[in-house]
Amino acid sequence: MKLSVLPGRTSAALAVSVATLLATASIAGAAPAPAAAAAPDIPLANVKAHLTQFQSIAAANGGNRAHGRAGYKASLDYVKAKLDAAGFTTTIQQFTSSGRTGYNLIADWPGGDTNQVVMAGSHLDSVSSGAGINDNGSGSAAVLETALAVSRAQYQPTKHLRFAWWGAEELGLVGSRYYVNNLSSANRAKISGYLNFDMIGSPNPGYFVYDDDPAIEKVFKDYYAGLGVATEIETEGDGRSDHAPFKNAGVPVGGIFTGASNTKSAAQAAKWGGTSGQAFDRCYHSSCDTTSNINDTALNRNSDAAAHAVWELSS
Ligand code: TRP
Ligand code: ZN
């Protein structure tokens, strides 16, 4: 409706009358309950800035961020400093694997019902052959930026939020398994969901959603449907990431993934673009998994999806 069809009423007058109407409605108790706050857009530039930092950390520490190497601890210190400055309560959990000390980083956002914990996590270690920017700087950066967005919004969800960065995933899900094994059964039962983000910016991306907890799966699927992006069920090695220990302990899990060494089919290239007959990530576990090994559109959509799921499932 154009204002010009309402002669004699300025837009200011119209605004005042609408405000009066709303005030009257709410006094009468007729106003609907406010909708849960929507997740903010996650700025791609912020996510990419974290990837640049991970790349620099690898470069300064022998070219990788692998378990037991200096680049891993430097990555953890980088993420922890950001979270501490943003008001999170951070905890470093230490473990030993292959004779070397490993670390998980856990960040709790104060508030919410601690009997209903929503967790989002990603592995922070790379393999020793490279910087691990898609695997898994991408998930680590998206989860970090989602946590920082929670702080910027001063989001106060109904449920309690906990973010995690796992060590030694590449040695066989060691850090996440250690965390789950060391939870009391009471504390395990308080986790209402665990969301995993491992490889979410593959250069020749697919849009895969884990086929685990149906409610979590639906939140991700609906998000992509809203963008008009087709999804498929994740099948490239179910159980090959840090959601597996949670799932095995009975925690509802979900997550998203853009593909590793599997090949994109012609049908997949038709719906997602990219190159058929080529791996989703040709640099998987290789030295070429650098900041050049990222599809910005996939990373942007998936970072926003992570924030959306965290908001939606914790409200
Ligand atoms: N981090 C996994 C690995 O190195 C990558 C991977 C393979 C994956 N398949 C997956 C991650 C399925 C999530 C879901 O083996
Ligand atoms: Zn990985």
Tab-separated table of C-alpha atoms and ligand atoms in Angstrom:
chain	number	residue	atom	x	y	z
A	1	MET	CA	0.000	0.000	0.000
A	2	LYS	CA	1.263	3.442	-0.956
A	3	LEU	CA	0.894	6.298	1.516
A	4	SER	CA	-0.233	8.578	-1.312
A	5	VAL	CA	-3.618	6.831	-1.370
A	6	LEU	CA	-4.239	8.135	2.153
A	7	PRO	CA	-4.644	11.882	1.558
A	8	GLY	CA	-4.317	14.038	4.621
A	9	ARG	CA	-2.347	11.456	6.610
A	10	THR	CA	1.377	11.844	6.846
A	11	SER	CA	3.515	8.784	7.392
A	12	ALA	CA	4.306	10.116	10.871
A	13	ALA	CA	0.616	10.292	11.738
A	14	LEU	CA	0.138	6.787	10.425
A	15	ALA	CA	3.051	5.544	12.539
A	16	VAL	CA	1.573	7.149	15.648
A	17	SER	CA	-1.823	5.589	15.060
A	18	VAL	CA	-0.284	2.140	14.501
A	19	ALA	CA	1.742	2.519	17.684
A	20	THR	CA	-1.422	3.485	19.573
A	21	LEU	CA	-3.231	0.489	18.166
A	22	LEU	CA	-0.430	-1.862	19.242
A	23	ALA	CA	-0.264	-0.328	22.706
A	24	THR	CA	-4.027	-0.689	23.080
A	25	ALA	CA	-3.896	-4.307	21.917
A	26	SER	CA	-1.162	-5.167	24.378
A	27	ILE	CA	-2.967	-3.445	27.256
A	28	ALA	CA	-6.003	-5.520	26.380
A	29	GLY	CA	-3.826	-8.613	26.497
A	30	ALA	CA	-4.516	-9.376	22.859
A	31	ALA	CA	-0.982	-9.043	21.538
A	32	PRO	CA	0.609	-12.364	20.582
A	33	ALA	CA	3.594	-13.566	22.581
A	34	PRO	CA	6.784	-12.252	20.992
A	35	ALA	CA	8.411	-14.716	18.628
A	36	ALA	CA	11.750	-16.202	19.696
A	37	ALA	CA	14.621	-14.009	18.571
A	38	ALA	CA	15.980	-14.942	15.172
A	39	ALA	CA	19.655	-15.764	14.813
A	40	PRO	CA	21.781	-12.944	13.449
A	41	ASP	CA	23.534	-13.228	10.122
A	42	ILE	CA	27.078	-14.482	10.695
A	43	PRO	CA	29.503	-12.219	8.830
A	44	LEU	CA	31.525	-14.311	6.370
A	45	ALA	CA	34.429	-11.872	6.729
A	46	ASN	CA	34.685	-12.670	10.431
A	47	VAL	CA	34.693	-16.427	9.787
A	48	LYS	CA	37.359	-16.006	7.113
A	49	ALA	CA	39.478	-13.852	9.421
A	50	HIS	CA	39.639	-16.811	11.828
A	51	LEU	CA	40.725	-19.055	8.934
A	52	THR	CA	43.504	-16.601	8.089
A	53	GLN	CA	44.654	-16.772	11.696
A	54	PHE	CA	44.642	-20.598	11.637
A	55	GLN	CA	46.695	-20.493	8.425
A	56	SER	CA	49.225	-18.115	10.035
A	57	ILE	CA	49.382	-20.269	13.153
A	58	ALA	CA	50.188	-23.323	11.023
A	59	ALA	CA	52.810	-21.402	9.054
A	60	ALA	CA	54.528	-20.308	12.264
A	61	ASN	CA	54.487	-23.823	13.716
A	62	GLY	CA	55.878	-26.219	11.133
A	63	GLY	CA	52.938	-26.068	8.720
A	64	ASN	CA	50.222	-27.807	10.703
A	65	ARG	CA	47.900	-27.615	13.721
A	66	ALA	CA	48.039	-31.315	14.563
A	67	HIS	CA	47.578	-33.047	17.900
A	68	GLY	CA	50.672	-32.809	20.059
A	69	ARG	CA	52.246	-30.063	17.934
A	70	ALA	CA	52.703	-26.406	18.796
A	71	GLY	CA	50.196	-25.328	16.136
A	72	TYR	CA	47.390	-27.120	17.930
A	73	LYS	CA	47.917	-25.374	21.255
A	74	ALA	CA	48.368	-22.011	19.485
A	75	SER	CA	45.012	-22.559	17.737
A	76	LEU	CA	43.370	-23.330	21.053
A	77	ASP	CA	44.904	-20.257	22.699
A	78	TYR	CA	43.592	-18.089	19.839
A	79	VAL	CA	40.019	-19.389	20.171
A	80	LYS	CA	40.093	-19.241	23.980
A	81	ALA	CA	41.252	-15.601	24.057
A	82	LYS	CA	38.339	-14.552	21.824
A	83	LEU	CA	35.836	-16.412	24.019
A	84	ASP	CA	37.249	-15.106	27.288
A	85	ALA	CA	37.061	-11.535	25.997
A	86	ALA	CA	33.420	-12.147	24.994
A	87	GLY	CA	32.325	-13.269	28.459
A	88	PHE	CA	32.361	-17.054	28.139
A	89	THR	CA	33.454	-19.337	30.954
A	90	THR	CA	36.181	-21.423	29.325
A	91	THR	CA	37.697	-24.699	30.460
A	92	ILE	CA	40.643	-26.584	28.997
A	93	GLN	CA	40.317	-30.348	29.356
A	94	GLN	CA	43.618	-32.186	29.053
A	95	PHE	CA	44.136	-35.773	27.896
A	96	THR	CA	46.934	-37.942	26.568
A	97	SER	CA	46.964	-39.678	23.200
A	98	SER	CA	49.904	-41.345	21.430
A	99	GLY	CA	52.158	-40.156	24.211
A	100	ARG	CA	51.331	-36.481	23.688
A	101	THR	CA	49.128	-34.087	25.610
A	102	GLY	CA	45.892	-33.098	23.921
A	103	TYR	CA	43.364	-30.442	24.793
A	104	ASN	CA	39.645	-29.854	24.438
A	105	LEU	CA	38.313	-26.335	24.879
A	106	ILE	CA	34.849	-25.965	26.409
A	107	ALA	CA	33.057	-22.606	26.560
A	108	ASP	CA	29.883	-22.095	28.563
A	109	TRP	CA	27.645	-19.091	28.018
A	110	PRO	CA	26.387	-18.051	31.453
A	111	GLY	CA	22.652	-18.463	31.968
A	112	GLY	CA	19.897	-20.700	30.724
A	113	ASP	CA	18.581	-23.918	32.210
A	114	THR	CA	21.629	-26.067	32.956
A	115	ASN	CA	19.377	-29.127	33.008
A	116	GLN	CA	18.898	-28.557	29.255
A	117	VAL	CA	22.235	-28.013	27.549
A	118	VAL	CA	22.603	-27.374	23.831
A	119	MET	CA	26.124	-28.042	22.582
A	120	ALA	CA	27.811	-27.100	19.321
A	121	GLY	CA	31.290	-28.395	18.559
A	122	SER	CA	34.014	-28.875	16.000
A	123	HIS	CA	37.450	-30.452	15.971
A	124	LEU	CA	40.266	-27.955	16.100
A	125	ASP	CA	43.158	-30.265	15.170
A	126	SER	CA	44.456	-30.743	11.643
A	127	VAL	CA	46.297	-33.706	10.214
A	128	SER	CA	50.090	-33.274	10.251
A	129	SER	CA	50.329	-32.840	6.471
A	130	GLY	CA	48.866	-29.349	6.385
A	131	ALA	CA	47.085	-26.406	7.975
A	132	GLY	CA	43.646	-28.061	7.913
A	133	ILE	CA	41.650	-25.027	6.853
A	134	ASN	CA	38.592	-26.790	5.477
A	135	ASP	CA	39.229	-29.806	7.773
A	136	ASN	CA	38.490	-28.334	10.205
A	137	GLY	CA	39.294	-24.662	10.426
A	138	SER	CA	35.927	-24.165	8.725
A	139	GLY	CA	33.832	-25.756	11.466
A	140	SER	CA	36.036	-24.308	14.197
A	141	ALA	CA	35.709	-20.779	12.823
A	142	ALA	CA	31.942	-21.048	12.298
A	143	VAL	CA	31.367	-22.331	15.826
A	144	LEU	CA	33.628	-19.598	17.211
A	145	GLU	CA	31.811	-16.885	15.293
A	146	THR	CA	28.438	-18.300	16.378
A	147	ALA	CA	29.587	-18.109	20.000
A	148	LEU	CA	30.796	-14.548	19.490
A	149	ALA	CA	27.434	-13.693	17.931
A	150	VAL	CA	25.704	-15.024	21.058
A	151	SER	CA	27.807	-12.610	23.071
A	152	ARG	CA	27.256	-9.645	20.732
A	153	ALA	CA	23.494	-10.231	20.914
A	154	GLN	CA	23.705	-10.931	24.642
A	155	TYR	CA	21.384	-13.792	23.767
A	156	GLN	CA	19.644	-15.250	26.793
A	157	PRO	CA	18.058	-18.481	25.603
A	158	THR	CA	15.866	-20.748	27.697
A	159	LYS	CA	18.443	-23.537	27.491
A	160	HIS	CA	22.102	-23.388	28.460
A	161	LEU	CA	24.632	-23.018	25.651
A	162	ARG	CA	27.979	-24.798	25.542
A	163	PHE	CA	30.508	-24.677	22.724
A	164	ALA	CA	33.380	-27.123	22.253
A	165	TRP	CA	36.583	-27.427	20.216
A	166	TRP	CA	37.922	-30.969	20.214
A	167	GLY	CA	41.498	-32.172	20.162
A	168	ALA	CA	42.859	-35.257	18.385
A	169	GLU	CA	39.806	-35.962	16.225
A	170	GLU	CA	42.175	-36.987	13.450
A	171	LEU	CA	43.621	-39.700	15.705
A	172	GLY	CA	40.177	-41.291	16.058
A	173	LEU	CA	37.744	-38.896	17.787
A	174	VAL	CA	39.986	-38.971	20.840
A	175	GLY	CA	39.107	-35.630	22.466
A	176	SER	CA	35.345	-35.845	22.048
A	177	ARG	CA	35.325	-39.446	23.271
A	178	TYR	CA	37.361	-38.390	26.294
A	179	TYR	CA	34.855	-35.629	27.050
A	180	VAL	CA	31.834	-37.935	26.778
A	181	ASN	CA	33.489	-40.721	28.772
A	182	ASN	CA	34.275	-38.301	31.570
A	183	LEU	CA	30.759	-36.912	31.875
A	184	SER	CA	28.742	-38.285	34.761
A	185	SER	CA	25.603	-40.043	33.576
A	186	ALA	CA	23.599	-37.214	35.192
A	187	ASN	CA	25.486	-34.564	33.209
A	188	ARG	CA	25.244	-36.603	30.017
A	189	ALA	CA	21.472	-36.750	30.453
A	190	LYS	CA	21.334	-32.945	30.648
A	191	ILE	CA	22.649	-32.539	27.088
A	192	SER	CA	19.546	-32.095	24.988
A	193	GLY	CA	21.498	-31.985	21.747
A	194	TYR	CA	24.975	-31.934	20.235
A	195	LEU	CA	25.571	-30.205	16.876
A	196	ASN	CA	28.736	-31.089	14.936
A	197	PHE	CA	30.518	-28.965	12.340
A	198	ASP	CA	33.342	-30.764	10.539
A	199	MET	CA	34.264	-29.638	6.987
A	200	ILE	CA	31.654	-27.054	6.046
A	201	GLY	CA	33.457	-25.055	3.356
A	202	SER	CA	34.597	-27.698	0.871
A	203	PRO	CA	35.783	-26.149	-2.415
A	204	ASN	CA	33.442	-28.257	-4.582
A	205	PRO	CA	30.667	-28.367	-2.003
A	206	GLY	CA	27.683	-30.532	-1.364
A	207	TYR	CA	25.065	-29.718	1.241
A	208	PHE	CA	24.786	-32.737	3.493
A	209	VAL	CA	22.713	-32.950	6.674
A	210	TYR	CA	23.323	-35.697	9.230
A	211	ASP	CA	20.439	-38.146	9.376
A	212	ASP	CA	20.425	-38.533	13.149
A	213	ASP	CA	18.045	-36.820	15.578
A	214	PRO	CA	14.947	-35.937	13.488
A	215	ALA	CA	14.259	-32.627	15.250
A	216	ILE	CA	17.811	-31.383	14.709
A	217	GLU	CA	17.841	-32.642	11.141
A	218	LYS	CA	14.626	-30.727	10.453
A	219	VAL	CA	16.066	-27.448	11.752
A	220	PHE	CA	18.935	-27.676	9.258
A	221	LYS	CA	16.790	-28.930	6.371
A	222	ASP	CA	14.229	-26.177	6.861
A	223	TYR	CA	17.005	-23.613	6.908
A	224	TYR	CA	18.356	-24.676	3.517
A	225	ALA	CA	14.849	-25.049	2.126
A	226	GLY	CA	14.317	-21.403	3.059
A	227	LEU	CA	17.413	-20.517	1.017
A	228	GLY	CA	16.229	-22.685	-1.873
A	229	VAL	CA	19.265	-24.957	-1.484
A	230	ALA	CA	18.730	-28.702	-1.905
A	231	THR	CA	20.231	-31.011	0.702
A	232	GLU	CA	21.108	-34.687	0.870
A	233	ILE	CA	21.606	-37.030	3.768
A	234	GLU	CA	25.239	-37.261	4.878
A	235	THR	CA	26.609	-40.715	3.960
A	236	GLU	CA	30.369	-40.236	3.579
A	237	GLY	CA	31.303	-42.327	6.570
A	238	ASP	CA	28.630	-41.897	9.209
A	239	GLY	CA	30.261	-41.853	12.621
A	240	ARG	CA	33.509	-40.412	11.292
A	241	SER	CA	33.401	-37.276	13.407
A	242	ASP	CA	32.928	-35.996	16.938
A	243	HIS	CA	29.169	-36.468	17.080
A	244	ALA	CA	29.716	-40.243	17.199
A	245	PRO	CA	30.718	-40.505	20.885
A	246	PHE	CA	27.676	-38.391	21.824
A	247	LYS	CA	25.370	-40.472	19.659
A	248	ASN	CA	26.755	-43.679	21.144
A	249	ALA	CA	26.043	-42.304	24.626
A	250	GLY	CA	22.422	-41.618	23.713
A	251	VAL	CA	22.645	-37.856	23.142
A	252	PRO	CA	20.549	-36.515	20.220
A	253	VAL	CA	22.988	-35.347	17.532
A	254	GLY	CA	23.003	-33.573	14.206
A	255	GLY	CA	25.264	-31.633	11.921
A	256	ILE	CA	26.166	-30.492	8.430
A	257	PHE	CA	28.987	-31.367	6.036
A	258	THR	CA	30.123	-30.303	2.559
A	259	GLY	CA	32.003	-33.460	1.591
A	260	ALA	CA	35.527	-34.859	1.753
A	261	SER	CA	37.148	-37.267	-0.721
A	262	ASN	CA	33.965	-38.640	-2.279
A	263	THR	CA	33.259	-37.584	-5.862
A	264	LYS	CA	30.493	-35.148	-6.831
A	265	SER	CA	28.064	-36.807	-9.248
A	266	ALA	CA	26.574	-35.204	-12.339
A	267	ALA	CA	23.217	-34.965	-10.562
A	268	GLN	CA	24.847	-33.258	-7.594
A	269	ALA	CA	26.685	-30.784	-9.830
A	270	ALA	CA	23.381	-30.046	-11.569
A	271	LYS	CA	21.719	-29.012	-8.326
A	272	TRP	CA	24.661	-27.488	-6.441
A	273	GLY	CA	26.997	-26.293	-9.169
A	274	GLY	CA	30.674	-27.144	-9.049
A	275	THR	CA	32.462	-29.909	-10.881
A	276	SER	CA	31.133	-33.411	-11.366
A	277	GLY	CA	33.608	-36.273	-11.388
A	278	GLN	CA	35.771	-34.389	-8.909
A	279	ALA	CA	36.086	-34.767	-5.140
A	280	PHE	CA	34.122	-32.433	-2.868
A	281	ASP	CA	37.515	-31.628	-1.335
A	282	ARG	CA	40.493	-32.560	-3.506
A	283	CYS	CA	42.821	-31.305	-0.747
A	284	TYR	CA	41.311	-33.486	1.973
A	285	HIS	CA	44.100	-34.361	4.429
A	286	SER	CA	46.684	-32.775	2.104
A	287	SER	CA	49.089	-29.860	2.264
A	288	CYS	CA	46.838	-27.898	-0.120
A	289	ASP	CA	44.082	-27.615	2.532
A	290	THR	CA	44.820	-23.889	2.875
A	291	THR	CA	42.663	-20.742	2.872
A	292	SER	CA	42.418	-21.236	-0.925
A	293	ASN	CA	40.617	-24.523	-0.290
A	294	ILE	CA	37.342	-22.905	0.743
A	295	ASN	CA	34.110	-22.209	-1.100
A	296	ASP	CA	32.899	-18.895	0.319
A	297	THR	CA	29.233	-19.452	-0.526
A	298	ALA	CA	29.179	-22.783	1.293
A	299	LEU	CA	31.077	-21.406	4.271
A	300	ASN	CA	28.728	-18.425	4.469
A	301	ARG	CA	25.544	-20.468	4.247
A	302	ASN	CA	26.796	-23.071	6.702
A	303	SER	CA	27.989	-20.530	9.265
A	304	ASP	CA	24.540	-18.951	9.149
A	305	ALA	CA	22.987	-22.421	9.442
A	306	ALA	CA	25.073	-23.115	12.548
A	307	ALA	CA	23.880	-19.928	14.226
A	308	HIS	CA	20.303	-20.598	13.155
A	309	ALA	CA	20.355	-24.087	14.677
A	310	VAL	CA	21.946	-22.888	17.916
A	311	TRP	CA	19.334	-20.147	18.308
A	312	GLU	CA	16.414	-22.302	17.272
A	313	LEU	CA	17.250	-25.311	19.439
A	314	SER	CA	18.059	-23.307	22.572
A	315	SER	CA	15.217	-20.779	22.596
B	1	TRP	N1	37.018	-35.537	9.915
B	1	TRP	C1	36.546	-36.602	9.080
B	1	TRP	C2	37.730	-37.477	8.763
B	1	TRP	O1	38.836	-36.955	8.674
B	1	TRP	C3	35.974	-36.071	7.797
B	1	TRP	C4	34.730	-36.769	7.480
B	1	TRP	C5	34.601	-37.846	6.697
B	1	TRP	C6	33.452	-36.426	7.978
B	1	TRP	N2	33.299	-38.197	6.659
B	1	TRP	C7	32.591	-37.356	7.437
B	1	TRP	C8	32.984	-35.427	8.801
B	1	TRP	C9	31.239	-37.281	7.706
B	1	TRP	C10	31.638	-35.371	9.066
B	1	TRP	C11	30.774	-36.291	8.553
B	1	TRP	O2	37.590	-38.672	8.603
B	2	ZN	ZN	37.727	-33.451	10.193
